[in-house]
Every structure is written in C-alpha cells, then in structure tokens.
Amino acid sequence: MSDRGRGRGSSRGGGRGGGDNRGRGSSRGGGDGRGSSRGGGDGRGGGRGRGDNRGGGRGGGRGGGTYDVPIRGPSSGRGRGDFSPASRGGHGGRGGGRGGYGRVDARRIYTPGAIPEYDASVLEKETEIEKTVFNAENARGPAPMLPLRPGFNTQGNEVLLFANYMDLAVKQGAQFFRYSIDIGPGPDKKAPSIKKCKRLVQLLLEEHLAAERRHIATDSRSNIISITRLKDISDDTDGKSFRVRWKAQDEEKYENNPDTFTVTVKFTGMVAVSDLIDYLTSSNASDFFASKSEVLQALNIVVGEYPKSQSDIASIGANKHFSLNPGSDDRFSLGDGLEVIRGYFVSVRAATARLLVNVQVKNIAVYESGSLAGLIGNSRLTGNLHNLEKFLKTLRVVVTHLKKDKKSIRREKTIWGLAHPRDGKDPNRPGFRFGDGPDKVKFYQDGSKEDKINPGYITVSEWFKKKYKINVSEDFPVINVGSRDRPSYVPVEVCEVIAGQPAKMKLSPYQTSQMIRFAVRSPGENADSIVNEGAPLLGFSPTNGVLNTFGLSPTRKLITVPGRTLAAPTVTYKQGKEEKHLRPAKASWNLVDFKFYETRRHAVKWTWVVLDSFSTSKAFAGGHEALIKRINDEWVKNVSAAGISLLNAAEGVTVSLDRNDRNLQHKVDAAFASLAKQGLDFILVILPSRDTLLYNTVKYLCDVKHGLLHACVTANKFAKPSAQYDANVALKVNLKLGGTNHRVGGTQLGIISEGKTMLVGIDVTHPSPGSAKSAPSIAAIVASVGTNLSQFPAQLRVQTEKQEKVDALDVLLKSRLKIWKDIHEEYPDNIIIYRDGVSEGQYEMVVNEELPQLKKACNDLYPKSKQPRISIIVVGKRHHTRFYVTRDEDASQSKNPPNGTVVDRGVTEARAFDFFLQSHAALQGTARPAHYIVVHDEIFRNTPVPHPFKNAAEVLIDLSHRLCYTFGRATKAVSICPPAYYADLVCERARCYLSDLFDPSGDEGSTSDAASEAGERQQRQQRMVTVHDKIKNSMFYI
C-alpha cells in the first residue's frame, strides 16, 4: 500500500464528492438495492439484518430497489485494504468527476398525460384462453416440457400499472428469409476474432450484397435476415461462398494483395412472424408453436439493426446500446480511468395476443476515451505494473502514427499487454524488464533507407523519432498491440482509446458506490428516459428505414397492465412467554419489546476474538479495556434482550496484527485453533476494518478448518453502542445457533404448514472478470428442516467453470433429505425447489438434465410406491421488466408500486405458468420485481385448491409472497423467496473460501493451474469449500 500512498482517508474527496448542489444529494447513496441493501436498520430499535457488516453480496440487492448496475460489486463490498499486502487500499473519495446529473422533481411518478386503460383486446383474449385452454385435457404449455398456467391471479386489490414495454405492430402476413453466415479462417489458419467477424460481414454486404443491403438486417456474426430472397443464393444446403477481401475500417482502398476470407451464406428457412402472432392470439387448447425463439431472434436482429449501424452509438452484446455523445446527465466519472454512461436494453418479447418491445435503462462502466496516456495517468496504476496490464489488456485503441500516401491513417489495434521480456521468439534480442519504457525496450527491424535507419536492434524511442519524427515520453511503459509470439510495440502517445468500451474488471468499493450513486433514480425518471431518450436512440421512429422495410412499427408509449396487491402475512415473535403477532404495514417491522420466537435452550458458551491493529485502537478511545467493556456490557445486554441466553464470556483472545506481517494468517489460525479445543458454541470476532483478505481468512478458518460458529463485526461500527446494531448481529447469532427469529405461522403457508413439504434452494456462482483461469463454478443447495422455515442447512460442490447445470445434484439432494429424515423420521412427501440463476434459454436444461438427477435421488431413498412430488420454480432477478404506478395514491413512499404487487397479465404469455412479484418495499431507486416461472409441477396442480383461492396459480403466488416474510436475517420482506436467497448467500461464502481464485491479486488472474491435473485440482478445491463436520448442518453462512 505504501507504494501507492492511497490508504483509506477521505482527503481526496473534498467538496467534489457528493453534496446537494450536485442535484442528487448525498443521501441517495446506500439503500435497499444492489449494494448494501442487505444491511440497514430502521432506526426504531429493530434489526434489519446486516450480513457480516460488509456491504452487499453478489451485487444483487435482495431487500429493496434496483439501480440497474451491471456489475457484481467489489468482492461483496468487503474490503478496504488495511491488511492485504497486495491491496491497493481504499479510495477516500475523488469526488464526482464530470458533475451534472442534477434532477428536477425526482420524486414524482411517471405522468405522460392521459392514462391508457389496459388493452381491451388483450383482456378479451386472456379471458377466452382462460376459459378454453387452462383446464382442457389436451392443452399444451409454452414449451414441450413446461407446464400450462392453471389460471390468472384474482387475489388482492386491483392496481393499474405502466410497464416498460411498447407495442410492436407487425405488417399483416409478415415473413422474412433467414440465412446463416459462416466465416472461415484467415491466411494464418486461425478463426477471426469477433471484432474482425463484424467487419468481414460489413465487407460482405458492401462488396457482394450491395444491391440487397437495404433489405437486410444482420447480427454481424452468424445471421442475415432479409425481407426478400437473396439473389444467387440457392435454397439448397450448400449455400454460396464468397471471397471477402480485408480492408480496415478507415481505409478507403484495398491493399494490393489483401488478406481474403471465405464467407459462406446459406438459406436456413423462412421466418413466419405472422404464424407467431396467430399462436399468441389462439384459444385452441392443443396449439403449440415450436419456432417461437427463432422468430423472436429474427425480430431482435431487425430491431437492433438501426442502433448497431450508427457510428455514434456503442452496442454492447446483442441488445444494449449507448450513445457515445451522452449529455452531462447521462455520464459520470467513477475515478481511476473509468466512467459510467447511461444507455438502453431492448428486446422483442412475445405476450398474449401481441408482440412487445421491452426497453430498460442500463448503466455501464466504461473506460474513459481519449489519449491512452491520460487513461493510464487517471488509473493511478503506474506503481503496480501487473495490475496496469490487467487494466489495459484487450482494450481497443486507435494508433495515429501510421501514414499511407503521405496521409495519416488511423488503425484500430487491441492491447495485448505491456512489453514483456518473454515476447517474441528472438533469443538474441537485448534484454529489458517487464513494463520498461520506450528508451529500454528494443526490437529488431530491417532498416529503412528512406529514413536512414540501419538494420538491427533499436529502441522504441529511437524508432519513432527516426521513422515518424515523434518524440516519446520515457514516463510510460511500452504497449504491445500484437501478441505474445508476434509483438508489435508502440508508445502510449500514439494510442487513443476508443469510446464505449465496457470495463471488464471488478470495480473498487469507491467506484461501486459512485456507480450506485449515479444509477439510483426514481421510477418516474427512468420511465421518462425510456420514452423520451431510449426510444429515439433505438430508432423507434416512422423515419426508420429498416423498420419500415420489415413492416415493423413500435410505438413510443408505455403499455399499461393490471396488477394486484397482496396483503402481508402475520409475523410471530415472543413477548415474554406469549406469542406476539404483528402484520407489517409496509413490509418491515422492528423488534422493540419482542424476543426471538425460539432460541437455544441451554445458555450459550461463547467468547470473543479481537484482531487488533491501529484501526481497532483508533475506534475505541478507551483502548482495549473499553472494547472489552463494550462486549461484556452493552453487547451482552442487547443480545440477551432478544432472548439469547449467554454465559459469561470465556477468556477471549487478542491477536496483534501488522499489515506487513507475512505470518498474518498463521497467527489468526493459531488463535482459532486454540479456541476450537474449548467446546465453544459461538465466537464474536472483532475485525479492525472492512478488509477483504482478513475477512476471507476468518471465514475459511472458522467454517472449513476449525468448525467454529462466529459472527464478524468491524471495530469502527461496534465501538458505538447501539441497540439496533447489536440486534442486527443477534439476528445472525440466533440463526447460526439453530434458533428461529420469527415465523409466519398457523396455516398461512398452506401446504408447508402440514409439515410434510421440504423447501429447497439451488444456485450456482461462476468466476467473474479477473478471476484466475482455474477458478471453478460452485453449486450450492439449501433445504428447510421444519415448518418454522428458519433453518436451511447447506452444502457446496465445485464443478466445471461457467457451467450452470448442477453436477451430482442427486448427491446434493440426498444429503438434504437425510437431514430431514433424521429430524422427522421419514422423508418429505413434497419437495418444492426454488432454482436461482437460470436464464430463459436454460429452462429446458433444468427439466431435461437436473430433474432426472432429483428423481434419481428420490428413487435411491424412497420406496418405489411412495415417491415424493416435486415442483421446480425458477426465480429470475436479472430480467429487465419494471412496473410504474399510474396514480400517486397507489405509490409507495419511493414512488414504486406497493409491496405485495403481483403481475401475471399483459407482459406474460397466457400459457406460461409465470408471474412477477414484488414482495418487498423498495426504499429508493426503481423496484425490481422477481420473476417466477414454474418449469415442472407435480404439487400445485395436483393438490385441492383451498379457500379463498380459485386456482393453483393463486396458491403458488400467495405462498411465494408469504415466504418472502420468513427471511431470518431481516425484519422486513425480501425481494426473492428465502430458499433462493439463502442459496445465493452460500455461493457468496464459497467465494470467500476460494478468494485466491475468485479475487486474485497481482497477475494471478491471468494464470492457470496447468501444472495440476484437472481432477486433482477440483478435488483440492472441493476440500476448500467443504464445511467442517461440526457446523455443516448449521446456517454458518448467514
């Protein structure tokens, strides 16, 4: 840290950081969204649940609004760098950068004028389908393996909402011609890069299909959609091959002997848009449309053609588009060479009786454009060359020093890295060090008579001075824009960073906070932006020639949809020995005068561990004695007030830390090893700061190596006596010790209340940008053990990286079923699974590949005649659907829809068994509802529908809503069902255990574990995530 001199101080911020004069105000920072929303507290003596006082989790907020920030967050927001030798330290605040993004009337709802009623023709068709399809014996679901919707929801109070969808009118009888594109290898026998493929498709259209160009839309990679049949390309399977000559983007003429590529175009079929519309309006029970995904893909290619063809729009992926000339309100500096820009996601969606276009605000962190030298300077990474190389790797730049016919030409290049002594294959080249400047890096050149340069080795500095008459600075490292085998060296002065390139690294805690600060906007603001800025950017206009050619006409008005608002369930605590019932008014409550519903029967044997450093001492003015007094007095009193019985603390341990101490982990390990022999129930761990390395070390040592239940607090927060803070910690302590904080009791949870239904949560976490190449994916499973739904023991399993399908799911489920049987003496009759992390294209994978493993587990354990019923509900939170109230009296305090809002009409397909549910109260930002879709159902359709429900869909919707009030670590409803939420938390804990792989320091992220056999590596990684036997059946992860 000393070489950077950054530390944690706030001296850099000054007056630039926040402040009300910026138009947003500093009060918008935290909140209930994707950053620190798992924490909080309502200031009324209750606890809201704080995690381990370390910020958010995977970047995904569970308990509040959404900021639509496309980032995972800074390693769960845990660390600021006090103890990590490789850490850069925290920020201290650079201020806001460009300024701006002030707003007017940010708290109003979206008011476009007259509020349109729900489309009568759609309502009529939904009603017709409900009568003729839902209960027909021959009715078919939306896909071969997916169940049919049992009915629409009629429970709750009616509410009319705007949705971020626009109608898409299609010319009657519309059909398109679809062609595939296959690009062969170049002269170097290698497959061209994605960027090169895009350029080759442009050249194909310019050189060979120019006459048909205005009738064509393409994804610039593998598909062409045309309104007419392409000439000279037959309908047979061979298609036609074209010889496409290479020409760079800015070149006017072809080279004398340009590289050529073989591009084959094949006709792959007709796209009958009209057939899809016919299916969406059909009330025939047996109708099924197998080509829906193909038609939607073609429509998305057509809709995306306009923004992708504009030079002032950056398109990221298939459907995210950002203006390269954003106004001051649509961009903001994140510091360290990055900025955030606001753009829009667009997707054509199928819905009952119509096609819609989903448009959503997207914010993305990008590199600052302009000079590369300026970017490197702003990055403040010149003191850490390995991190600088990681920051720059794959960045696209334009080099400006080249000339042709005495004219300057701009050539796009991709940064491979910094100059490295292992570059190239020349064993005789004079040596230099990694990251050296242009006066030290040499390469061999053949000489130039024109420039009076003799053959031989020459420094980059000399070459540019003699060849291009450019004097270069010695202050920056040389950049390699070639490859490791064939390096091409340039100084930073001749490189300009291309605008609109997304940052691929993990953001720092400071950058994440700035990102959230920019992205948090009221629902009304986002809706306004979609209509007035997003639609024009995407080309939703009568003058859009592409859409006109294909007969498509999107409106520029948001549709309205009907919703329902469900009531909150009754939550039960203890008051003395009596049960105390309360019904939360706004999806939150507090613990004043209440005790936990159930705590450990015998007094808890516990102690504390203080990891002592300058930060710890600074937090407690009275020194170590004051800290111990704080533990034994206020903390014990407040935790006991919640109902947890604590014995007097056993003798605690203080570990003195030095940030430069290489034996840091050994010293901490020794402390916990000594405590592991004392038979303790629980340990309170006081961390000196929010330090990633230390936090991860504690989690691994306690959970995996020694089997110690514990909770972490940070000295600066713990130093301030607070009943609310201690109640937050107590929430976790009680759950870890096997208790129940509160319950939703009686018959409120329907089939679960009968005691024969197990709830299961499944999730998979994957390596993120910057992870080591050997970082695996990790699957997590949790399952309930009783009707209180307070305990969900977990298990982890390492699997192939970036694989969403869970390997050995049968083994994981059997481990949960055995725990259930140990408690209940029999296996559950029903298994309801909430599956997290599955994309829309993977629904059938769950049914075809994961369900058979679940069945196998049951076949292995249950009698053949008494197999359990299984239902699988996929929970989606990374979708792009948002709802906005149409009347101010329906709005929550943050102007969002009220908690309990459910939508299953208008933006859904009638046949699909799905719904959107916003159980939580979003405190700020735009609320993101959870999306639930049933992909397999043996339970709800086959169980009698109890009063007052009218169909099985209402039963599941109500159950899912009430479950959101059972999350044990908070005194509020959360935004997705706890089984999925808990599985997500377990995945996050696994990332702590393997932090060396998921968040490597230095240049480890670019290395692989090639020396180790894959099987041995996976076994070693599995041992690293296998929780100690002593605590494996607890909620160690909470």
Coordinates of C-alpha atoms in Angstrom, one line a residue, residues 513-818:
S513 CA -20.6 3.5 -4.6
Q514 CA -20.2 6.1 -7.3
M515 CA -21.9 3.8 -9.8
I516 CA -24.8 3.3 -7.5
R517 CA -25.0 7.0 -6.8
F518 CA -25.3 7.7 -10.5
A519 CA -27.7 4.8 -11.2
V520 CA -30.2 5.4 -8.4
R521 CA -33.1 7.2 -10.0
S522 CA -36.8 7.4 -9.2
P523 CA -39.2 5.2 -11.2
G524 CA -40.6 8.3 -12.9
E525 CA -37.2 9.4 -14.1
N526 CA -36.4 6.0 -15.6
A527 CA -39.8 5.8 -17.3
D528 CA -39.3 9.3 -18.8
S529 CA -35.9 8.4 -20.0
I530 CA -37.2 5.2 -21.7
V531 CA -39.8 7.1 -23.7
N532 CA -38.1 10.4 -24.4
E533 CA -34.4 9.3 -24.8
G534 CA -34.3 5.5 -25.2
A535 CA -36.9 5.1 -27.9
P536 CA -35.3 7.8 -30.2
L537 CA -31.8 6.3 -29.6
L538 CA -33.1 2.9 -30.6
G539 CA -34.7 4.3 -33.8
F540 CA -38.4 4.0 -32.8
S541 CA -39.5 6.5 -35.4
P542 CA -41.6 6.5 -38.6
T543 CA -38.4 7.6 -40.4
N544 CA -36.5 4.4 -39.5
G545 CA -36.0 2.9 -42.9
V546 CA -35.0 -0.6 -41.5
L547 CA -38.2 -1.0 -39.5
N548 CA -40.3 0.3 -42.3
T549 CA -38.7 -2.1 -44.8
F550 CA -39.5 -5.1 -42.5
G551 CA -43.0 -3.9 -41.7
L552 CA -42.4 -3.2 -38.0
S553 CA -43.8 -0.3 -36.1
P554 CA -43.0 0.1 -32.4
T555 CA -45.0 2.7 -30.5
R556 CA -43.3 5.3 -28.2
K557 CA -45.8 4.8 -25.4
L558 CA -45.5 2.5 -22.4
I559 CA -48.3 0.0 -22.1
T560 CA -50.5 -0.4 -19.0
V561 CA -51.0 -3.8 -17.3
P562 CA -53.3 -4.9 -14.5
G563 CA -51.7 -5.9 -11.2
R564 CA -52.9 -7.0 -7.8
T565 CA -51.6 -6.0 -4.4
L566 CA -51.4 -8.9 -1.8
A567 CA -51.7 -8.3 1.9
A568 CA -48.8 -9.0 4.2
P569 CA -49.0 -12.2 6.4
T570 CA -48.9 -12.1 10.1
V571 CA -45.4 -12.4 11.6
T572 CA -45.0 -14.0 15.0
Y573 CA -42.4 -13.3 17.8
K574 CA -42.4 -13.9 21.5
Q575 CA -43.3 -11.4 24.2
G576 CA -42.3 -13.0 27.4
K577 CA -43.6 -16.5 27.1
E578 CA -46.6 -15.5 25.0
E579 CA -46.7 -15.3 21.2
K580 CA -46.9 -11.8 19.8
H581 CA -48.4 -11.4 16.3
L582 CA -48.0 -8.4 14.1
R583 CA -48.9 -7.6 10.5
P584 CA -46.3 -5.4 8.8
A585 CA -47.8 -2.4 7.2
K586 CA -45.0 -1.6 4.7
A587 CA -43.2 -4.9 4.5
S588 CA -41.0 -4.1 7.5
W589 CA -41.2 -4.1 11.3
N590 CA -39.0 -3.8 14.4
L591 CA -38.0 -5.8 17.4
V592 CA -39.0 -3.3 20.1
D593 CA -40.3 -5.3 23.2
F594 CA -40.1 -8.6 21.3
K595 CA -37.9 -11.6 21.7
F596 CA -36.9 -14.2 19.1
Y597 CA -39.5 -16.9 18.6
E598 CA -37.1 -19.7 19.5
T599 CA -33.6 -19.7 20.9
R600 CA -31.2 -22.3 22.1
R601 CA -32.5 -24.0 25.3
H602 CA -29.2 -24.0 27.2
A603 CA -27.1 -21.0 27.8
V604 CA -24.5 -20.2 25.1
K605 CA -20.9 -20.8 25.8
W606 CA -19.0 -18.1 24.0
T607 CA -16.0 -15.9 23.8
W608 CA -14.5 -13.1 21.6
V609 CA -11.5 -12.7 19.4
V610 CA -10.1 -9.2 18.8
L611 CA -7.9 -8.8 15.7
D612 CA -6.1 -5.8 16.9
S613 CA -4.5 -3.1 14.8
F614 CA -4.2 0.6 14.6
S615 CA -7.8 0.7 13.3
T616 CA -9.1 -1.2 16.3
S617 CA -7.3 1.0 18.8
K618 CA -8.4 4.2 17.0
A619 CA -12.0 3.1 17.2
F620 CA -12.0 2.7 20.9
A621 CA -10.9 5.8 22.7
G622 CA -10.5 4.0 26.0
G623 CA -8.3 1.3 24.4
H624 CA -8.5 -2.4 24.9
E625 CA -10.4 -2.1 28.2
A626 CA -13.1 0.0 26.6
L627 CA -13.5 -2.7 23.9
I628 CA -13.9 -5.5 26.4
K629 CA -16.4 -3.4 28.4
R630 CA -18.4 -2.8 25.2
I631 CA -18.5 -6.5 24.6
N632 CA -19.4 -7.7 28.1
D633 CA -21.8 -4.9 28.9
E634 CA -23.8 -3.3 26.1
W635 CA -23.5 -6.2 23.6
V636 CA -24.3 -8.9 26.0
K637 CA -27.3 -6.9 27.4
N638 CA -28.7 -6.2 23.9
V639 CA -28.3 -9.7 22.6
S640 CA -29.8 -11.1 25.8
A641 CA -32.8 -8.7 25.4
A642 CA -33.6 -10.5 22.1
G643 CA -33.9 -13.8 24.1
I644 CA -30.5 -15.4 23.7
S645 CA -29.1 -16.7 27.0
L646 CA -25.3 -16.1 27.2
L647 CA -23.0 -17.5 29.8
N648 CA -20.2 -15.2 31.0
A649 CA -17.7 -15.0 28.2
A650 CA -14.8 -17.4 28.3
E651 CA -11.4 -15.8 28.2
G652 CA -11.1 -14.0 24.9
V653 CA -8.1 -13.8 22.5
T654 CA -6.4 -10.7 21.1
V655 CA -4.3 -11.1 18.1
S656 CA -2.0 -8.1 17.3
L657 CA -1.7 -7.6 13.6
D658 CA 0.8 -5.9 11.4
R659 CA -0.2 -5.3 7.8
N660 CA 3.3 -6.3 6.6
D661 CA 3.4 -9.4 8.7
R662 CA 3.8 -12.4 6.5
N663 CA 2.7 -14.7 9.3
L664 CA -0.7 -13.0 9.5
Q665 CA -2.8 -16.0 8.5
H666 CA -0.7 -18.3 10.7
K667 CA -1.3 -16.1 13.8
V668 CA -5.0 -15.9 13.2
D669 CA -5.1 -19.6 12.5
A670 CA -3.3 -20.3 15.8
A671 CA -5.8 -18.2 17.7
F672 CA -8.8 -20.1 16.3
A673 CA -7.1 -23.5 16.7
S674 CA -6.7 -22.9 20.4
L675 CA -10.4 -21.9 20.7
A676 CA -11.6 -24.9 18.7
K677 CA -10.5 -27.2 21.6
Q678 CA -12.7 -25.4 24.2
G679 CA -16.1 -26.7 23.1
L680 CA -17.5 -23.2 22.4
D681 CA -20.9 -22.6 20.9
F682 CA -20.1 -19.2 19.4
I683 CA -17.3 -16.6 18.9
L684 CA -17.7 -12.9 18.4
V685 CA -14.9 -11.7 16.0
I686 CA -14.0 -8.0 16.0
L687 CA -12.3 -7.1 12.7
P688 CA -10.2 -3.9 12.6
S689 CA -11.8 -2.8 9.3
R690 CA -13.7 -4.0 6.3
D691 CA -10.7 -5.8 4.9
T692 CA -11.2 -8.4 2.2
L693 CA -8.2 -10.6 2.9
L694 CA -8.7 -10.7 6.7
Y695 CA -12.5 -11.3 6.3
N696 CA -12.0 -14.2 3.9
T697 CA -9.2 -15.7 6.1
V698 CA -11.6 -15.7 9.1
K699 CA -14.4 -17.3 7.2
Y700 CA -12.2 -20.1 5.8
L701 CA -10.5 -20.8 9.1
C702 CA -13.8 -20.8 11.1
D703 CA -16.1 -22.5 8.7
V704 CA -13.8 -25.0 6.9
K705 CA -10.7 -25.7 9.0
H706 CA -11.9 -25.5 12.6
G707 CA -15.7 -25.6 12.6
L708 CA -16.4 -22.5 14.7
L709 CA -19.7 -20.7 14.6
H710 CA -19.0 -17.0 14.7
A711 CA -20.1 -13.5 13.6
C712 CA -17.8 -10.7 12.4
V713 CA -18.2 -7.1 13.4
T714 CA -16.0 -4.1 12.5
A715 CA -14.3 -2.1 15.2
N716 CA -15.5 1.3 13.9
K717 CA -19.1 0.3 14.0
F718 CA -19.0 -1.9 17.0
A719 CA -17.3 0.9 19.0
K720 CA -20.5 3.0 19.0
P721 CA -23.0 1.4 21.4
S722 CA -26.2 0.8 19.5
A723 CA -29.2 -1.4 20.4
Q724 CA -30.1 -1.6 16.7
Y725 CA -26.6 -2.6 15.6
D726 CA -26.5 -5.3 18.3
A727 CA -29.9 -6.5 17.3
N728 CA -28.7 -6.9 13.8
V729 CA -25.9 -9.1 15.0
A730 CA -28.2 -11.1 17.3
L731 CA -30.4 -12.0 14.3
K732 CA -27.4 -13.8 12.8
V733 CA -26.2 -15.3 16.0
N734 CA -29.6 -16.9 16.8
L735 CA -29.8 -18.4 13.3
K736 CA -26.3 -19.8 13.5
L737 CA -27.1 -21.4 16.8
G738 CA -30.2 -23.1 15.3
G739 CA -32.9 -20.7 16.6
T740 CA -35.9 -19.1 15.0
N741 CA -36.1 -15.3 14.9
H742 CA -39.7 -15.1 13.8
R743 CA -42.2 -17.2 11.9
V744 CA -45.1 -16.9 9.6
G745 CA -47.3 -19.4 11.5
G746 CA -50.6 -21.2 11.6
T747 CA -51.9 -22.2 8.2
Q748 CA -50.6 -19.1 6.4
L749 CA -48.0 -21.2 4.4
G750 CA -50.6 -23.6 3.2
I751 CA -49.1 -27.0 2.3
I752 CA -45.9 -26.2 4.1
S753 CA -47.8 -25.8 7.4
E754 CA -48.7 -29.5 7.2
G755 CA -45.1 -30.4 8.0
K756 CA -44.5 -32.8 5.0
T757 CA -43.1 -30.4 2.5
M758 CA -39.4 -29.5 2.2
L759 CA -38.3 -26.3 0.6
V760 CA -35.1 -26.4 -1.4
G761 CA -32.9 -23.6 -2.9
I762 CA -30.3 -24.1 -5.6
D763 CA -27.9 -21.7 -7.1
V764 CA -24.5 -21.7 -9.0
T765 CA -21.9 -19.0 -8.8
H766 CA -19.4 -18.5 -11.6
P767 CA -15.9 -16.9 -12.0
S768 CA -16.1 -13.2 -12.7
P769 CA -13.9 -11.0 -14.8
G770 CA -10.4 -11.0 -13.3
S771 CA -10.8 -14.5 -11.7
A772 CA -8.0 -17.0 -12.2
K773 CA -8.4 -19.3 -15.1
S774 CA -8.6 -22.3 -12.7
A775 CA -11.5 -20.7 -10.8
P776 CA -14.4 -23.2 -10.8
S777 CA -18.1 -22.7 -10.7
I778 CA -19.6 -23.7 -7.4
A779 CA -23.1 -25.1 -6.8
A780 CA -25.0 -24.6 -3.6
I781 CA -28.1 -26.3 -2.2
V782 CA -30.1 -25.4 0.9
A783 CA -33.1 -27.1 2.3
S784 CA -35.6 -26.5 5.2
V785 CA -35.8 -28.8 8.1
G786 CA -39.2 -27.9 9.7
T787 CA -42.3 -25.7 9.4
N788 CA -40.7 -22.7 11.0
L789 CA -38.6 -22.3 7.9
S790 CA -35.8 -20.8 10.0
Q791 CA -33.1 -23.3 9.4
F792 CA -31.7 -24.1 5.9
P793 CA -28.5 -26.2 6.2
A794 CA -26.4 -26.0 3.1
Q795 CA -23.9 -27.9 1.0
L796 CA -21.4 -26.8 -1.6
R797 CA -20.0 -28.6 -4.6
V798 CA -17.2 -27.5 -7.0
Q799 CA -17.9 -28.1 -10.7
T800 CA -16.6 -27.1 -14.2
E801 CA -16.2 -23.4 -14.6
K802 CA -19.1 -21.4 -16.2
Q803 CA -21.4 -24.4 -16.2
E804 CA -24.9 -23.6 -14.9
K805 CA -26.2 -27.2 -14.8
V806 CA -25.5 -28.6 -11.4
D807 CA -23.3 -31.7 -11.4
A808 CA -24.1 -34.5 -8.9
L809 CA -27.4 -32.9 -8.0
D810 CA -28.6 -36.3 -6.8
V811 CA -25.9 -36.4 -4.2
L812 CA -26.7 -32.9 -3.0
L813 CA -30.4 -33.6 -2.7
K814 CA -29.9 -36.9 -0.9
S815 CA -27.7 -35.1 1.7
R816 CA -30.7 -32.7 2.4
L817 CA -33.2 -35.5 2.5
K818 CA -31.2 -37.4 5.1

